[in-house]
Structure formats: C-alpha cells, structure tokens
Coordinates of C-alpha atoms in Angstrom, one line a residue:
M2 CA 35.1 -23.3 6.1
R3 CA 34.0 -22.9 2.5
P4 CA 32.0 -19.8 1.7
Y5 CA 28.8 -22.0 0.0
Y6 CA 28.3 -23.2 3.4
S7 CA 26.9 -20.3 4.7
D8 CA 26.1 -18.7 1.4
P9 CA 25.1 -21.6 -1.8
Y10 CA 24.0 -18.4 -4.0
T11 CA 27.1 -16.8 -4.7
T12 CA 27.8 -17.4 -8.7
R13 CA 30.4 -14.6 -9.4
F14 CA 33.1 -13.4 -6.8
I15 CA 37.4 -12.1 -8.0
A16 CA 39.9 -14.1 -6.2
T17 CA 43.6 -14.4 -6.0
V18 CA 45.8 -17.7 -7.8
T19 CA 48.4 -19.0 -5.0
G20 CA 48.9 -21.9 -6.5
R21 CA 49.2 -23.4 -10.0
R22 CA 50.2 -27.1 -10.7
E23 CA 49.9 -29.4 -13.4
D24 CA 49.3 -33.1 -14.3
E25 CA 48.1 -35.4 -17.5
R26 CA 44.6 -33.8 -17.3
G27 CA 45.7 -29.9 -17.9
P28 CA 47.0 -26.9 -15.6
W29 CA 45.4 -27.2 -12.3
V30 CA 44.6 -23.3 -10.0
K31 CA 43.9 -22.6 -6.3
L32 CA 42.7 -19.7 -5.2
D33 CA 43.0 -17.5 -2.0
H34 CA 39.2 -18.3 -1.7
S35 CA 37.0 -19.9 -4.3
Y36 CA 33.0 -20.9 -4.3
F37 CA 33.4 -23.4 -6.6
Y38 CA 32.0 -26.4 -5.0
P39 CA 34.7 -29.3 -5.3
E40 CA 33.2 -33.0 -6.3
S41 CA 32.2 -35.0 -2.9
G42 CA 30.1 -36.7 -1.7
G43 CA 28.2 -37.7 -4.7
Q44 CA 27.7 -34.3 -5.6
E45 CA 29.4 -33.2 -9.0
A46 CA 31.7 -30.2 -8.9
D47 CA 31.1 -26.8 -10.1
R48 CA 31.7 -25.7 -13.9
G49 CA 32.2 -22.2 -14.5
A50 CA 34.8 -20.1 -15.8
L51 CA 38.0 -18.1 -14.6
S52 CA 38.2 -15.0 -16.7
G53 CA 36.8 -16.5 -19.3
V54 CA 38.6 -19.5 -19.4
A55 CA 36.6 -22.9 -18.4
V56 CA 36.4 -24.0 -15.6
L57 CA 36.4 -28.6 -16.4
D58 CA 37.0 -29.6 -13.2
V59 CA 37.0 -29.0 -9.5
Q60 CA 38.8 -31.4 -6.7
D61 CA 39.7 -30.7 -3.4
D62 CA 43.2 -32.3 -2.0
D63 CA 44.5 -34.0 1.5
T64 CA 45.2 -30.5 2.8
G65 CA 41.3 -29.7 2.1
D66 CA 42.6 -27.2 -0.4
V67 CA 40.3 -26.8 -3.8
W68 CA 41.7 -26.8 -6.7
H69 CA 40.2 -26.1 -9.9
L70 CA 40.9 -27.3 -13.9
V71 CA 41.0 -24.6 -16.7
A72 CA 41.4 -25.6 -19.7
G73 CA 44.5 -22.9 -20.5
P74 CA 46.2 -20.0 -19.1
V75 CA 44.7 -17.7 -16.7
P76 CA 46.2 -14.4 -15.1
N77 CA 46.9 -14.0 -11.5
Q78 CA 43.8 -12.0 -10.9
V79 CA 40.6 -13.6 -11.7
E80 CA 37.3 -13.0 -12.1
A81 CA 35.7 -15.9 -11.4
E82 CA 31.9 -17.2 -12.4
I83 CA 30.3 -20.0 -11.6
H84 CA 27.5 -22.1 -14.5
A85 CA 24.3 -20.3 -12.3
E86 CA 21.6 -22.7 -13.1
R87 CA 23.4 -26.0 -13.0
R88 CA 24.9 -25.0 -9.3
H89 CA 21.2 -24.7 -8.5
S90 CA 20.1 -27.0 -10.4
N91 CA 22.8 -29.4 -7.8
R92 CA 21.3 -27.2 -4.8
R93 CA 18.0 -28.6 -5.5
Q94 CA 19.0 -32.0 -6.0
H95 CA 20.8 -32.3 -3.1
T96 CA 18.1 -31.4 -0.6
G97 CA 15.4 -33.5 -2.1
Q98 CA 17.3 -35.8 -1.7
H99 CA 18.0 -35.5 1.9
I100 CA 13.8 -35.4 2.3
L101 CA 13.8 -37.9 0.2
S102 CA 16.3 -40.3 1.9
Q103 CA 14.3 -39.1 5.1
A104 CA 11.0 -40.3 4.3
F105 CA 11.8 -43.9 3.3
I106 CA 12.8 -43.7 6.4
R107 CA 10.4 -42.7 8.5
L108 CA 8.0 -44.3 6.2
L109 CA 9.6 -48.3 5.9
G110 CA 12.0 -48.1 7.5
A111 CA 14.1 -48.1 4.7
G112 CA 18.1 -46.4 5.2
T113 CA 20.2 -44.9 2.8
L114 CA 22.8 -46.5 2.1
S115 CA 24.9 -44.2 -0.9
S116 CA 23.7 -41.5 -2.7
R117 CA 24.3 -40.4 -6.4
L118 CA 23.6 -36.7 -8.0
G119 CA 24.3 -36.9 -11.9
D120 CA 23.8 -34.5 -14.2
D121 CA 20.5 -35.2 -14.5
I122 CA 18.9 -38.2 -12.2
G123 CA 20.0 -38.7 -8.9
T124 CA 19.8 -41.8 -7.5
V125 CA 19.7 -43.2 -3.3
D126 CA 20.4 -47.0 -3.0
L127 CA 18.6 -48.7 -0.3
E128 CA 18.3 -50.5 2.4
H129 CA 15.0 -52.8 1.8
P130 CA 13.8 -55.6 -0.3
N131 CA 11.6 -53.8 -2.5
L132 CA 9.3 -50.9 -3.3
S133 CA 6.4 -51.0 -5.1
W134 CA 4.1 -48.0 -6.6
E135 CA 2.0 -48.5 -3.2
D136 CA 5.0 -47.9 -1.5
V137 CA 6.6 -44.9 -3.8
D138 CA 3.4 -42.8 -3.6
R139 CA 3.6 -42.5 0.7
V140 CA 7.1 -41.2 0.5
E141 CA 6.3 -38.5 -2.9
R142 CA 3.3 -37.7 -0.6
A143 CA 5.5 -37.0 2.8
T144 CA 9.1 -35.7 0.8
N145 CA 6.8 -33.4 -1.4
Q146 CA 4.4 -32.3 2.0
V147 CA 7.9 -31.1 3.4
I148 CA 9.6 -29.1 0.3
W149 CA 6.0 -26.9 0.3
E150 CA 6.0 -26.2 3.6
N151 CA 8.9 -24.8 3.0
R152 CA 11.1 -25.1 6.4
E153 CA 13.9 -23.7 7.1
V154 CA 17.4 -25.5 6.1
T155 CA 20.8 -24.0 8.1
S156 CA 24.5 -25.7 8.2
H157 CA 26.5 -26.1 11.8
I158 CA 29.8 -26.8 12.1
V159 CA 30.5 -28.9 15.7
D160 CA 32.2 -30.5 17.5
A161 CA 32.6 -34.5 17.6
K162 CA 31.7 -34.0 21.1
E163 CA 28.4 -32.5 20.3
L164 CA 27.3 -34.4 18.2
D165 CA 24.9 -36.2 20.3
R166 CA 22.6 -33.3 20.4
F167 CA 21.7 -33.8 16.9
P168 CA 19.0 -37.1 15.8
M169 CA 21.5 -37.5 12.9
R170 CA 20.0 -39.7 10.0
K171 CA 23.9 -41.2 9.4
L172 CA 26.7 -40.6 11.6
P173 CA 29.8 -38.8 10.0
A174 CA 32.2 -40.6 8.2
V175 CA 34.8 -38.4 9.2
E176 CA 36.5 -36.9 12.0
G177 CA 37.0 -33.5 13.9
P178 CA 35.0 -31.0 13.2
V179 CA 31.2 -31.7 10.9
R180 CA 29.1 -29.4 8.7
L181 CA 25.7 -30.8 9.6
V182 CA 23.0 -29.8 7.3
V183 CA 19.5 -29.6 9.2
I184 CA 16.3 -29.1 7.9
D185 CA 13.5 -27.7 10.5
D186 CA 12.2 -30.7 11.7
W187 CA 13.1 -33.5 9.4
D188 CA 16.2 -34.7 8.7
V189 CA 19.4 -33.9 10.4
S190 CA 22.9 -35.3 8.8
P191 CA 26.3 -34.5 8.4
C192 CA 27.1 -33.0 4.5
G193 CA 29.5 -31.3 2.6
G194 CA 27.1 -30.3 -0.5
T195 CA 25.9 -27.3 -1.5
H196 CA 21.5 -26.8 -0.1
C197 CA 18.9 -24.3 -0.7
T198 CA 18.4 -22.6 2.3
R199 CA 14.3 -23.1 2.4
T200 CA 12.9 -26.4 1.0
G201 CA 10.2 -24.8 -1.0
E202 CA 13.1 -23.5 -3.7
V203 CA 13.7 -27.5 -4.6
G204 CA 10.1 -27.6 -5.7
L205 CA 9.5 -31.1 -6.0
V206 CA 10.6 -34.8 -6.1
K207 CA 9.6 -37.2 -8.2
V208 CA 11.1 -41.0 -8.3
R209 CA 11.5 -41.8 -11.9
R210 CA 11.6 -45.5 -11.3
W211 CA 13.5 -48.0 -9.4
E212 CA 15.8 -51.8 -9.3
R213 CA 16.9 -54.4 -7.5
F214 CA 20.7 -53.7 -6.5
K215 CA 23.2 -55.6 -4.3
G216 CA 20.3 -57.1 -2.5
G217 CA 18.5 -53.6 -1.9
V218 CA 17.0 -51.2 -4.0
R219 CA 18.3 -48.3 -6.3
V220 CA 15.8 -45.5 -6.9
E221 CA 16.1 -42.8 -9.6
F222 CA 14.4 -39.7 -8.3
V223 CA 14.4 -35.9 -10.3
C224 CA 13.7 -32.4 -9.1
G225 CA 12.6 -29.0 -9.0
D226 CA 13.6 -28.0 -12.5
R227 CA 14.8 -31.4 -13.7
A228 CA 11.0 -32.8 -12.5
L229 CA 9.4 -30.3 -14.7
R230 CA 11.4 -31.7 -18.2
D231 CA 11.5 -35.0 -17.2
Y232 CA 7.5 -34.3 -16.5
A233 CA 7.2 -32.1 -20.1
R234 CA 9.7 -35.1 -22.0
R235 CA 6.7 -37.9 -20.7
V236 CA 3.7 -35.9 -21.1
R237 CA 4.6 -34.7 -24.6
E238 CA 5.6 -38.5 -25.4
L239 CA 2.5 -40.0 -24.1
V240 CA 0.4 -37.0 -26.4
E241 CA 1.8 -38.3 -29.2
A242 CA 1.9 -42.3 -28.7
A243 CA -1.6 -41.6 -28.6
G244 CA -2.6 -39.8 -31.3
R245 CA -0.4 -42.0 -33.9
R246 CA -3.0 -44.7 -32.0
G247 CA -5.6 -43.0 -32.0
T248 CA -6.2 -43.0 -28.7
G249 CA -6.6 -41.6 -25.2
D250 CA -3.8 -40.6 -22.8
S251 CA -4.6 -43.2 -20.5
E252 CA -5.5 -46.2 -22.8
V253 CA -1.9 -46.2 -24.2
L254 CA -0.8 -49.0 -22.0
D255 CA -3.9 -51.5 -22.9
V256 CA -2.9 -50.0 -27.1
L257 CA 0.3 -51.2 -26.1
E258 CA -0.1 -54.6 -24.1
R259 CA -2.3 -55.8 -27.1
A260 CA -0.2 -55.0 -30.1
A261 CA 3.2 -56.8 -28.0
A262 CA 0.8 -60.2 -28.0
E263 CA -0.3 -59.5 -31.2
R264 CA 3.2 -59.7 -31.9
D265 CA 3.9 -62.4 -30.1
D266 CA 1.5 -64.3 -31.8
L267 CA 2.6 -63.1 -35.1
R268 CA 6.0 -64.3 -34.3
K269 CA 5.1 -67.7 -33.2
Q270 CA 3.1 -68.0 -36.3
L271 CA 6.4 -66.7 -38.9
K272 CA 8.2 -70.0 -36.9
R273 CA 5.8 -72.1 -37.3
L274 CA 5.5 -71.4 -41.2
G275 CA 9.6 -71.0 -41.9
E276 CA 9.4 -74.5 -40.3
E277 CA 7.2 -75.7 -42.8
L278 CA 9.1 -74.1 -45.7
A279 CA 12.0 -75.5 -44.4
K280 CA 10.9 -79.1 -44.4
A281 CA 9.7 -78.7 -47.9
E282 CA 12.4 -76.8 -49.5
S283 CA 14.8 -79.5 -47.4
A284 CA 12.9 -82.1 -49.4
S285 CA 14.2 -81.0 -53.0
L286 CA 17.8 -79.9 -51.5
A287 CA 18.3 -83.0 -49.8
A288 CA 17.4 -85.3 -52.9
A289 CA 19.8 -82.3 -54.5
H290 CA 22.5 -83.9 -52.8
R291 CA 22.1 -87.7 -52.6
D292 CA 22.4 -87.7 -56.5
S293 CA 25.5 -85.5 -56.4
G294 CA 27.4 -88.1 -54.2
E295 CA 28.9 -84.8 -52.1
A296 CA 29.9 -86.0 -49.2
V297 CA 29.3 -82.4 -47.6
L298 CA 25.6 -80.1 -48.8
L299 CA 27.1 -77.1 -48.8
R300 CA 25.0 -73.9 -49.6
A301 CA 25.9 -70.0 -49.2
F302 CA 22.8 -67.2 -49.8
D303 CA 22.2 -63.7 -50.6
D304 CA 19.7 -62.9 -48.3
R305 CA 18.1 -65.2 -46.2
P306 CA 17.9 -64.3 -42.3
A307 CA 20.0 -66.2 -40.0
D308 CA 16.7 -67.7 -38.3
E309 CA 15.5 -69.4 -41.9
L310 CA 18.8 -70.7 -42.0
R311 CA 19.4 -72.2 -38.6
A312 CA 15.7 -74.0 -39.9
L313 CA 16.8 -74.9 -42.8
C314 CA 19.3 -77.2 -41.5
R315 CA 18.0 -78.8 -39.2
A316 CA 15.8 -80.0 -41.6
L317 CA 17.7 -80.9 -43.1
T318 CA 19.5 -83.1 -40.8
Q319 CA 16.1 -84.6 -39.5
A320 CA 15.5 -85.3 -43.3
G321 CA 19.3 -87.5 -42.9
V322 CA 21.5 -84.8 -44.6
Q323 CA 24.7 -86.1 -42.7
R324 CA 27.1 -82.8 -42.8
V325 CA 25.2 -80.1 -43.4
V326 CA 27.5 -76.2 -43.8
L327 CA 24.8 -73.5 -45.5
A328 CA 26.0 -69.9 -45.0
T329 CA 24.5 -66.0 -46.0
R330 CA 26.0 -63.0 -47.1
G331 CA 22.7 -60.7 -46.1
P332 CA 21.1 -59.2 -43.8
S333 CA 23.2 -59.8 -40.8
P334 CA 25.8 -62.7 -42.6
F335 CA 25.9 -65.1 -40.8
V336 CA 27.2 -69.5 -40.9
I337 CA 25.9 -72.7 -39.9
A338 CA 27.2 -76.5 -39.8
G339 CA 25.5 -79.5 -38.5
R340 CA 24.7 -83.5 -38.7
P341 CA 21.9 -85.9 -37.2
R342 CA 21.3 -84.6 -33.5
D343 CA 21.6 -89.7 -33.3
D344 CA 24.9 -89.4 -35.2
K345 CA 26.9 -90.0 -32.7
S346 CA 29.9 -90.6 -34.8
F347 CA 31.4 -87.4 -34.9
D348 CA 31.9 -84.0 -32.7
M349 CA 30.8 -81.0 -34.5
R350 CA 33.2 -78.9 -31.8
T351 CA 36.3 -80.0 -33.6
I352 CA 36.0 -78.2 -36.4
L353 CA 34.2 -74.9 -34.0
P354 CA 38.4 -73.6 -34.0
A355 CA 38.1 -73.0 -37.5
L356 CA 35.2 -71.6 -37.8
K357 CA 36.1 -69.3 -34.9
E358 CA 39.3 -67.8 -36.5
A359 CA 37.2 -67.3 -39.4
A360 CA 34.4 -65.6 -37.6
G361 CA 37.0 -63.6 -35.2
G362 CA 36.8 -65.0 -32.7
R363 CA 33.2 -65.4 -32.1
G364 CA 31.0 -68.0 -32.6
G365 CA 29.6 -71.3 -30.8
G366 CA 27.7 -74.2 -30.7
G367 CA 27.7 -78.3 -29.3
P368 CA 28.4 -81.4 -30.0
D369 CA 25.5 -81.7 -33.2
E370 CA 25.4 -77.7 -34.1
I371 CA 28.0 -75.3 -34.4
Q372 CA 27.2 -71.1 -35.7
A373 CA 29.0 -67.7 -35.8
P374 CA 27.5 -64.4 -37.2
F375 CA 30.5 -62.4 -39.3
P376 CA 30.7 -59.2 -40.4
D377 CA 31.0 -59.6 -43.9
G378 CA 29.0 -61.9 -46.5
E379 CA 32.0 -62.3 -48.6
S380 CA 34.1 -64.1 -45.5
A381 CA 31.1 -65.8 -44.2
A382 CA 30.7 -67.8 -47.3
R383 CA 34.6 -68.4 -47.2
A384 CA 34.1 -70.0 -44.4
A385 CA 31.5 -71.9 -45.9
E386 CA 34.2 -73.2 -47.7
R387 CA 36.3 -74.0 -45.0
L388 CA 34.7 -75.7 -43.1
V389 CA 33.8 -78.2 -45.4
E390 CA 37.6 -78.6 -46.3
E391 CA 37.7 -79.5 -41.7
W392 CA 35.3 -81.4 -42.3
R393 CA 36.2 -83.6 -45.5
R394 CA 40.1 -84.1 -43.0
H395 CA 38.5 -85.4 -40.3

C-alpha cells in the first residue's frame, strides 16, 4: 500500500528518514512513509523538497521501498512538500489516458500496447494500422463525454484469484495482490499511478497528432491544464499567422498551401536559370582552360552557393573539360570535383579518400563526381588544391 493510492491530494507531510545511501547521482533517502510517487508505469516521478532540499528523483527498489534523490543533506525528521501543480497535472494526465485508451478499444478495437506520460504530452501506442481525423473525433467525443459525466474513480487492492470478477482492459504485469483503478462503468486497469477521484477533474482530453510506429500508431494527447495551454498556444499562433497574411483564421491553410506552391515554382525557375547561367559561364571558363594547358581546371570562389557550384561543375564536364575541381569559401564551404560521364578512364572515387580526410570524414560521390562540405572556407580552398595534386598523380 502506498499513501497516494487512497489519498492522491496530500502534498505536504512530516516523515522520518529511515535509510540513507549514495551513488553516482548523489544522496538518496528512504522515509518511514511517503506520498511521493516513484517513477513507474509510464508516469514520471514526483518532484518537491524535503525540509527545503530539492527532491530530484523518486524511485522504488526491488523490495518496494521508495527512495528519494536529494540535492544535499537532509535532517532525520523532514517536512516534505510535493510539487502540487505537477502532481495534479500528472493525475489528470494519467486518468485521462485510461479513459482515452478504453475509448480507442470501444470505438475502434484498438488496444493500447504501451503509454508514456511526459512533462508536456502523453503518448499511447495503439495496436491499429492507422487513424483518420474522423476516427479521432469519435474517440475524443466519447472520452470527453465520460469526463463531463464526472464519474467516480476508485482503486482496489485485490488478490490474483479475485481478478476474474473485473472486466479488465489489460492483464496485470505482476503476480500477487494487484491495485486496480476503476472508472465507473467504463474502465478497469491494473495501475500503480496517481489518479483523480472523479473524471470531471481531468477537464478535457485532446489528441494533438499521431504517426505510424512499429506497425501500429503512436498518439500524442494532452489533458486538463496541459490541453488548455496547448490550445492557447495554437490559437495565438494561428491568429498571429492570419494577421500577418491579412486573412481569416480558417483561410490560413489555403494561404500556406499557395505560398508553398509559389515557393516550389520559384525554386524550379531558379534552378533552370542557374543551369542556363552555368552553361554560359562554363563556355568562357572552358575556353580559358584550353588556352592555359592545365591538366585540371581549378577555381575557388569566395561566395557561391553549393547548388550553383554543382551546376557549374556539371556544365563544365558537359562542355568537354576532362577534370574539374571547384571550391567555395561561403556561404557554406564546399568542394566538388568531376569528369565527363562518358569518360570511363578514371573513377573519381580513387581520390575520394583524400577529399574525405581533408573534410574530417564527410563527403561522398560516384565514379564521375565527388563532393564534400567543409567547416571553413580556407580548409575548402586547401582541399581543392590537394585534390588537383592527387589527380595529377593518377
């Protein structure tokens, strides 16, 4: 029995230290009784203080004793205080999760494989291939209806032989006496967590999003105060986005989609123009290279985007330049080297190790082109010169 099983509301109490130990994380103390919840069952541990000394973590050991990680020395007799807002928020989240999981079973036949209750959001992993917004709407309505009916939430410690009397959503993971959390005419689950005593305390459950996860679905949700904060943040961001675009709240998505389409069109246009400019520039560079008699065309630019450098390198090799090495010092230092695709006499990967060594292990490529990003412009320029030397030796 843990005190918070029957009384999840007490957040201040006086206790006596009955054990002390220390490990790499710091000092731990055991109390003769404790309302602190130790981390387990997907619910995070309580936080608080013992006589003003912060409690950083709470864990139980193999024998069931509860240990409190403290930030410093504490007296033998302590005035304990649990972080009340965190405790109450965790109660709402955990009770809400039980109601939500049962709703997924009743409406979609989707059992909960595991759950996790974090500081901001909770997750449930469902044994279900996928969800739609229509599915989620139905589940949310059923979940919140149970909450608003303010049903009673009770807990019972029962022997294993009595479990058959209860329509449990899942079987207990432990042997011996089991604590069951019962939501009136809705859900029965083995659980050692902190819970509300009536569903109305949960306030609200809202699903935020979901994603495919290990063959099922992982659902993010928030309850009570966390749902209110999440809603407030999203409304503020939506209204601000609408205001900046001079549109209504309901039209923001259409505006964003149009903007994204325009952006994609501009990118295509820029790419096409860049390729045309690269062809024009490559003609003069190729002519100058032929007149120079150099075996490798080397150019290092002070400020040239990597995409432009790629386009120029490919335009030069298409113009018949047999060996090209280009570098840019900014805005993102980068080196690329290439040869014509139809020239099978040399595999660029032969000199790739030299490029990767200069780039700190980064980089890659194929038989006709290799490239790598660099941490600074000068190292990129030096690497380009080194590649020319390597190429001349082959």
